[in-house]
Amino acid sequence: MNESLVVDETTLVSFDEGIEEVEKNIDQGSLKIYIEGLRESSRSFFLSRLIQSISKPVVVLTSNHNTGEKLIGDLRYFCKFNRVKKNIRFFPSWESIPYENISPSSGVMGERLEVLHLLQRNEISLLVVPVDAIMLSVVPRKELSDHTFSLRVGENLEREFLETCLLDNGFVRLPMVENRGHFSVRGDIVDVYPPASMNPIRVEFFDNTIESIREFDISSQVSLKNIEKIEILPVRELSPTAVRKEYGLKKISQYAEEHDVDQVGFKELIDKIKHLDNFFGLEHLAPFFYNRRETLFDYLSKDALIILDEEADINCQVDKFCKVVVREYGSACERGEVVVSPDKLYLSLCELKARLAEKKIISINSLKIDSSADARNIQFDIKRNPALFGKFGVLAKKIKEWQSDGHRVVVVAPTKGQIERIHELAGEYGLTIDVDNGYLSSGFSTPDLNLSFVAEHEIFGLSYKHRYRRKSKSKSFQRS
């Protein structure tokens, strides 16, 4: 490339121009795009607009789980605000320390498996992933496909065969469904509670024909809605069949012969694998049961666009995570445990860099990045909201300033009561503003779009911690 044509300064653009500039540069070979000026929730506003403009699937890497949850929480609001009808999802990490003998919650595993299934079908437009989740190996694609089956109204299916499929997928049969991963059979009715589903499913047969499929409330047993078709995924990331068990036992026994393992613990492990369908920590042994390692990268389409949310933070977290993996692996080996080597369970730093190098990269950063010949720098003009100190009068003054500049002001509040309260206070100050239902982590202004957002908790303080999804009780991978 001719150096005289290289832009050596960051270009300050309007919001619409910035989206167009990013879209144009996405298709320009290996040119990396650096974006400045987008802070906090304005990043989700940008992402919601970006996926409206491009057809490529987008994967956003965050430095940790909490940052990812906040990002996608804001994204859900802005997709509603911008009328973006795209499938955006979150791929959670296990939220446990590497080599710790605990399993992810059924909800986390169900969410992860559902995302993998949707990726196989190219049905996700934007995926938010904590970086430690993308480094962890996942169930191989063929294994997931082989253990996924569908039920459709009008289909002929023997109930005994359905029961066998559910058991093979790790579901537990009980007299009545109580939690995710359970199923029950009562006459012509089979109830199933998929791990990623908010409500259980009732499948009703007439002879061997599926007569109806309904979602129902677990407390009242009242039907909520009819469903024409449902796909049943495994309950856990590792639910080995008899053949897989035999393969895994052989590999584990071979490992025990080659390493100094605690024999009592080894025999207990063998008995658990032979006689229990699952137990705590089984997922950490998954590579013993599969003949190849796959990660989330293997599920992504070739043209997937990778966005790094604070690249420096991601690099720091990757380095920290790799050190934790090595440390915990060493500790497990010293205890004489049967453990999988890190190269079979996780991507190394070099592997992660190599996989990222295959993709088009956009890096969003708070700090200014130096330009280079192989990069394009774009800066957005986003203004942070002033501190309101819990006083509506301070906000009222700012709103009048914004409105005098032609801004539309939107206050975002999560509950009906808070919306009514804001309308009452606005009326007292003679203001007419939009108050929208939703949750936003922070507000901002875009001068060129004449648009200002204010989060309710910026006015009154944060009264509770909002989470967009079910939260696992397990800790982060870091030890204190």
mmCIF file with all atom_site columns, N, CA and C in Angstrom, residues 158-190:
data_model
loop_
_atom_site.group_PDB
_atom_site.id
_atom_site.type_symbol
_atom_site.label_atom_id
_atom_site.label_alt_id
_atom_site.label_comp_id
_atom_site.label_asym_id
_atom_site.label_entity_id
_atom_site.label_seq_id
_atom_site.pdbx_PDB_ins_code
_atom_site.Cartn_x
_atom_site.Cartn_y
_atom_site.Cartn_z
_atom_site.occupancy
_atom_site.B_iso_or_equiv
_atom_site.pdbx_formal_charge
_atom_site.auth_seq_id
_atom_site.auth_comp_id
_atom_site.auth_asym_id
_atom_site.auth_atom_id
_atom_site.pdbx_PDB_model_num
ATOM 1  N N  . GLU A 1 158 ? -43.174 -43.620 18.710 1.00 0.00 ? 158 GLU A N  1
ATOM 2  C CA . GLU A 1 158 ? -43.451 -44.477 19.853 1.00 0.00 ? 158 GLU A CA 1
ATOM 3  C C  . GLU A 1 158 ? -42.965 -43.803 21.131 1.00 0.00 ? 158 GLU A C  1
ATOM 4  N N  . ARG A 1 159 ? -43.820 -43.787 22.143 1.00 0.00 ? 159 ARG A N  1
ATOM 5  C CA . ARG A 1 159 ? -43.456 -43.126 23.385 1.00 0.00 ? 159 ARG A CA 1
ATOM 6  C C  . ARG A 1 159 ? -42.231 -43.760 24.037 1.00 0.00 ? 159 ARG A C  1
ATOM 7  N N  . GLU A 1 160 ? -42.108 -45.063 23.898 1.00 0.00 ? 160 GLU A N  1
ATOM 8  C CA . GLU A 1 160 ? -40.950 -45.754 24.477 1.00 0.00 ? 160 GLU A CA 1
ATOM 9  C C  . GLU A 1 160 ? -39.654 -45.265 23.830 1.00 0.00 ? 160 GLU A C  1
ATOM 10 N N  . PHE A 1 161 ? -39.714 -44.987 22.533 1.00 0.00 ? 161 PHE A N  1
ATOM 11 C CA . PHE A 1 161 ? -38.530 -44.482 21.840 1.00 0.00 ? 161 PHE A CA 1
ATOM 12 C C  . PHE A 1 161 ? -38.198 -43.073 22.329 1.00 0.00 ? 161 PHE A C  1
ATOM 13 N N  . LEU A 1 162 ? -39.235 -42.248 22.545 1.00 0.00 ? 162 LEU A N  1
ATOM 14 C CA . LEU A 1 162 ? -39.029 -40.900 23.065 1.00 0.00 ? 162 LEU A CA 1
ATOM 15 C C  . LEU A 1 162 ? -38.391 -40.965 24.455 1.00 0.00 ? 162 LEU A C  1
ATOM 16 N N  . GLU A 1 163 ? -38.871 -41.871 25.295 1.00 0.00 ? 163 GLU A N  1
ATOM 17 C CA . GLU A 1 163 ? -38.291 -42.022 26.629 1.00 0.00 ? 163 GLU A CA 1
ATOM 18 C C  . GLU A 1 163 ? -36.815 -42.390 26.544 1.00 0.00 ? 163 GLU A C  1
ATOM 19 N N  . THR A 1 164 ? -36.470 -43.301 25.645 1.00 0.00 ? 164 THR A N  1
ATOM 20 C CA . THR A 1 164 ? -35.073 -43.724 25.473 1.00 0.00 ? 164 THR A CA 1
ATOM 21 C C  . THR A 1 164 ? -34.205 -42.563 25.025 1.00 0.00 ? 164 THR A C  1
ATOM 22 N N  . CYS A 1 165 ? -34.716 -41.753 24.085 1.00 0.00 ? 165 CYS A N  1
ATOM 23 C CA . CYS A 1 165 ? -33.963 -40.590 23.594 1.00 0.00 ? 165 CYS A CA 1
ATOM 24 C C  . CYS A 1 165 ? -33.732 -39.582 24.719 1.00 0.00 ? 165 CYS A C  1
ATOM 25 N N  . LEU A 1 166 ? -34.747 -39.361 25.537 1.00 0.00 ? 166 LEU A N  1
ATOM 26 C CA . LEU A 1 166 ? -34.605 -38.417 26.643 1.00 0.00 ? 166 LEU A CA 1
ATOM 27 C C  . LEU A 1 166 ? -33.581 -38.906 27.660 1.00 0.00 ? 166 LEU A C  1
ATOM 28 N N  . LEU A 1 167 ? -33.612 -40.186 27.973 1.00 0.00 ? 167 LEU A N  1
ATOM 29 C CA . LEU A 1 167 ? -32.640 -40.749 28.911 1.00 0.00 ? 167 LEU A CA 1
ATOM 30 C C  . LEU A 1 167 ? -31.224 -40.661 28.345 1.00 0.00 ? 167 LEU A C  1
ATOM 31 N N  . ASP A 1 168 ? -31.072 -40.956 27.055 1.00 0.00 ? 168 ASP A N  1
ATOM 32 C CA . ASP A 1 168 ? -29.756 -40.864 26.416 1.00 0.00 ? 168 ASP A CA 1
ATOM 33 C C  . ASP A 1 168 ? -29.230 -39.430 26.414 1.00 0.00 ? 168 ASP A C  1
ATOM 34 N N  . ASN A 1 169 ? -30.137 -38.457 26.409 1.00 0.00 ? 169 ASN A N  1
ATOM 35 C CA . ASN A 1 169 ? -29.740 -37.051 26.407 1.00 0.00 ? 169 ASN A CA 1
ATOM 36 C C  . ASN A 1 169 ? -29.541 -36.480 27.806 1.00 0.00 ? 169 ASN A C  1
ATOM 37 N N  . GLY A 1 170 ? -29.580 -37.357 28.812 1.00 0.00 ? 170 GLY A N  1
ATOM 38 C CA . GLY A 1 170 ? -29.282 -36.922 30.167 1.00 0.00 ? 170 GLY A CA 1
ATOM 39 C C  . GLY A 1 170 ? -30.466 -36.476 30.993 1.00 0.00 ? 170 GLY A C  1
ATOM 40 N N  . PHE A 1 171 ? -31.701 -36.590 30.451 1.00 0.00 ? 171 PHE A N  1
ATOM 41 C CA . PHE A 1 171 ? -32.886 -36.239 31.235 1.00 0.00 ? 171 PHE A CA 1
ATOM 42 C C  . PHE A 1 171 ? -33.129 -37.295 32.312 1.00 0.00 ? 171 PHE A C  1
ATOM 43 N N  . VAL A 1 172 ? -33.679 -36.848 33.437 1.00 0.00 ? 172 VAL A N  1
ATOM 44 C CA . VAL A 1 172 ? -33.977 -37.736 34.560 1.00 0.00 ? 172 VAL A CA 1
ATOM 45 C C  . VAL A 1 172 ? -35.494 -37.919 34.641 1.00 0.00 ? 172 VAL A C  1
ATOM 46 N N  . ARG A 1 173 ? -35.925 -39.191 34.716 1.00 0.00 ? 173 ARG A N  1
ATOM 47 C CA . ARG A 1 173 ? -37.366 -39.455 34.803 1.00 0.00 ? 173 ARG A CA 1
ATOM 48 C C  . ARG A 1 173 ? -37.833 -39.393 36.251 1.00 0.00 ? 173 ARG A C  1
ATOM 49 N N  . LEU A 1 174 ? -38.895 -38.625 36.485 1.00 0.00 ? 174 LEU A N  1
ATOM 50 C CA . LEU A 1 174 ? -39.503 -38.493 37.804 1.00 0.00 ? 174 LEU A CA 1
ATOM 51 C C  . LEU A 1 174 ? -41.019 -38.592 37.670 1.00 0.00 ? 174 LEU A C  1
ATOM 52 N N  . PRO A 1 175 ? -41.725 -38.827 38.780 1.00 0.00 ? 175 PRO A N  1
ATOM 53 C CA . PRO A 1 175 ? -43.192 -38.889 38.705 1.00 0.00 ? 175 PRO A CA 1
ATOM 54 C C  . PRO A 1 175 ? -43.817 -37.587 38.208 1.00 0.00 ? 175 PRO A C  1
ATOM 55 N N  . MET A 1 176 ? -43.183 -36.446 38.540 1.00 0.00 ? 176 MET A N  1
ATOM 56 C CA . MET A 1 176 ? -43.666 -35.145 38.085 1.00 0.00 ? 176 MET A CA 1
ATOM 57 C C  . MET A 1 176 ? -42.470 -34.236 37.811 1.00 0.00 ? 176 MET A C  1
ATOM 58 N N  . VAL A 1 177 ? -42.557 -33.477 36.727 1.00 0.00 ? 177 VAL A N  1
ATOM 59 C CA . VAL A 1 177 ? -41.475 -32.561 36.364 1.00 0.00 ? 177 VAL A CA 1
ATOM 60 C C  . VAL A 1 177 ? -41.397 -31.438 37.395 1.00 0.00 ? 177 VAL A C  1
ATOM 61 N N  . GLU A 1 178 ? -40.190 -31.215 37.921 1.00 0.00 ? 178 GLU A N  1
ATOM 62 C CA . GLU A 1 178 ? -39.989 -30.164 38.921 1.00 0.00 ? 178 GLU A CA 1
ATOM 63 C C  . GLU A 1 178 ? -38.938 -29.147 38.498 1.00 0.00 ? 178 GLU A C  1
ATOM 64 N N  . ASN A 1 179 ? -37.891 -29.612 37.837 1.00 0.00 ? 179 ASN A N  1
ATOM 65 C CA . ASN A 1 179 ? -36.795 -28.725 37.455 1.00 0.00 ? 179 ASN A CA 1
ATOM 66 C C  . ASN A 1 179 ? -36.335 -29.021 36.036 1.00 0.00 ? 179 ASN A C  1
ATOM 67 N N  . ARG A 1 180 ? -35.488 -28.154 35.509 1.00 0.00 ? 180 ARG A N  1
ATOM 68 C CA . ARG A 1 180 ? -34.916 -28.366 34.175 1.00 0.00 ? 180 ARG A CA 1
ATOM 69 C C  . ARG A 1 180 ? -34.122 -29.656 34.147 1.00 0.00 ? 180 ARG A C  1
ATOM 70 N N  . GLY A 1 181 ? -34.253 -30.385 33.042 1.00 0.00 ? 181 GLY A N  1
ATOM 71 C CA . GLY A 1 181 ? -33.564 -31.664 32.907 1.00 0.00 ? 181 GLY A CA 1
ATOM 72 C C  . GLY A 1 181 ? -34.402 -32.846 33.366 1.00 0.00 ? 181 GLY A C  1
ATOM 73 N N  . HIS A 1 182 ? -35.638 -32.600 33.807 1.00 0.00 ? 182 HIS A N  1
ATOM 74 C CA . HIS A 1 182 ? -36.542 -33.670 34.239 1.00 0.00 ? 182 HIS A CA 1
ATOM 75 C C  . HIS A 1 182 ? -37.555 -33.994 33.135 1.00 0.00 ? 182 HIS A C  1
ATOM 76 N N  . PHE A 1 183 ? -38.071 -35.232 33.159 1.00 0.00 ? 183 PHE A N  1
ATOM 77 C CA . PHE A 1 183 ? -39.237 -35.565 32.338 1.00 0.00 ? 183 PHE A CA 1
ATOM 78 C C  . PHE A 1 183 ? -40.093 -36.571 33.099 1.00 0.00 ? 183 PHE A C  1
ATOM 79 N N  . SER A 1 184 ? -41.353 -36.619 32.732 1.00 0.00 ? 184 SER A N  1
ATOM 80 C CA . SER A 1 184 ? -42.273 -37.563 33.375 1.00 0.00 ? 184 SER A CA 1
ATOM 81 C C  . SER A 1 184 ? -43.217 -38.137 32.321 1.00 0.00 ? 184 SER A C  1
ATOM 82 N N  . VAL A 1 185 ? -43.736 -39.314 32.610 1.00 0.00 ? 185 VAL A N  1
ATOM 83 C CA . VAL A 1 185 ? -44.676 -39.981 31.700 1.00 0.00 ? 185 VAL A CA 1
ATOM 84 C C  . VAL A 1 185 ? -45.908 -40.385 32.494 1.00 0.00 ? 185 VAL A C  1
ATOM 85 N N  . ARG A 1 186 ? -47.091 -39.901 32.040 1.00 0.00 ? 186 ARG A N  1
ATOM 86 C CA . ARG A 1 186 ? -48.355 -40.254 32.678 1.00 0.00 ? 186 ARG A CA 1
ATOM 87 C C  . ARG A 1 186 ? -49.358 -40.591 31.584 1.00 0.00 ? 186 ARG A C  1
ATOM 88 N N  . GLY A 1 187 ? -49.520 -41.875 31.332 1.00 0.00 ? 187 GLY A N  1
ATOM 89 C CA . GLY A 1 187 ? -50.453 -42.292 30.291 1.00 0.00 ? 187 GLY A CA 1
ATOM 90 C C  . GLY A 1 187 ? -50.030 -41.790 28.928 1.00 0.00 ? 187 GLY A C  1
ATOM 91 N N  . ASP A 1 188 ? -50.886 -40.976 28.292 1.00 0.00 ? 188 ASP A N  1
ATOM 92 C CA . ASP A 1 188 ? -50.602 -40.452 26.957 1.00 0.00 ? 188 ASP A CA 1
ATOM 93 C C  . ASP A 1 188 ? -49.847 -39.115 26.987 1.00 0.00 ? 188 ASP A C  1
ATOM 94 N N  . ILE A 1 189 ? -49.408 -38.715 28.167 1.00 0.00 ? 189 ILE A N  1
ATOM 95 C CA . ILE A 1 189 ? -48.756 -37.408 28.302 1.00 0.00 ? 189 ILE A CA 1
ATOM 96 C C  . ILE A 1 189 ? -47.298 -37.571 28.723 1.00 0.00 ? 189 ILE A C  1
ATOM 97 N N  . VAL A 1 190 ? -46.407 -36.879 28.009 1.00 0.00 ? 190 VAL A N  1
ATOM 98 C CA . VAL A 1 190 ? -44.985 -36.829 28.365 1.00 0.00 ? 190 VAL A CA 1
ATOM 99 C C  . VAL A 1 190 ? -44.630 -35.364 28.619 1.00 0.00 ? 190 VAL A C  1
#
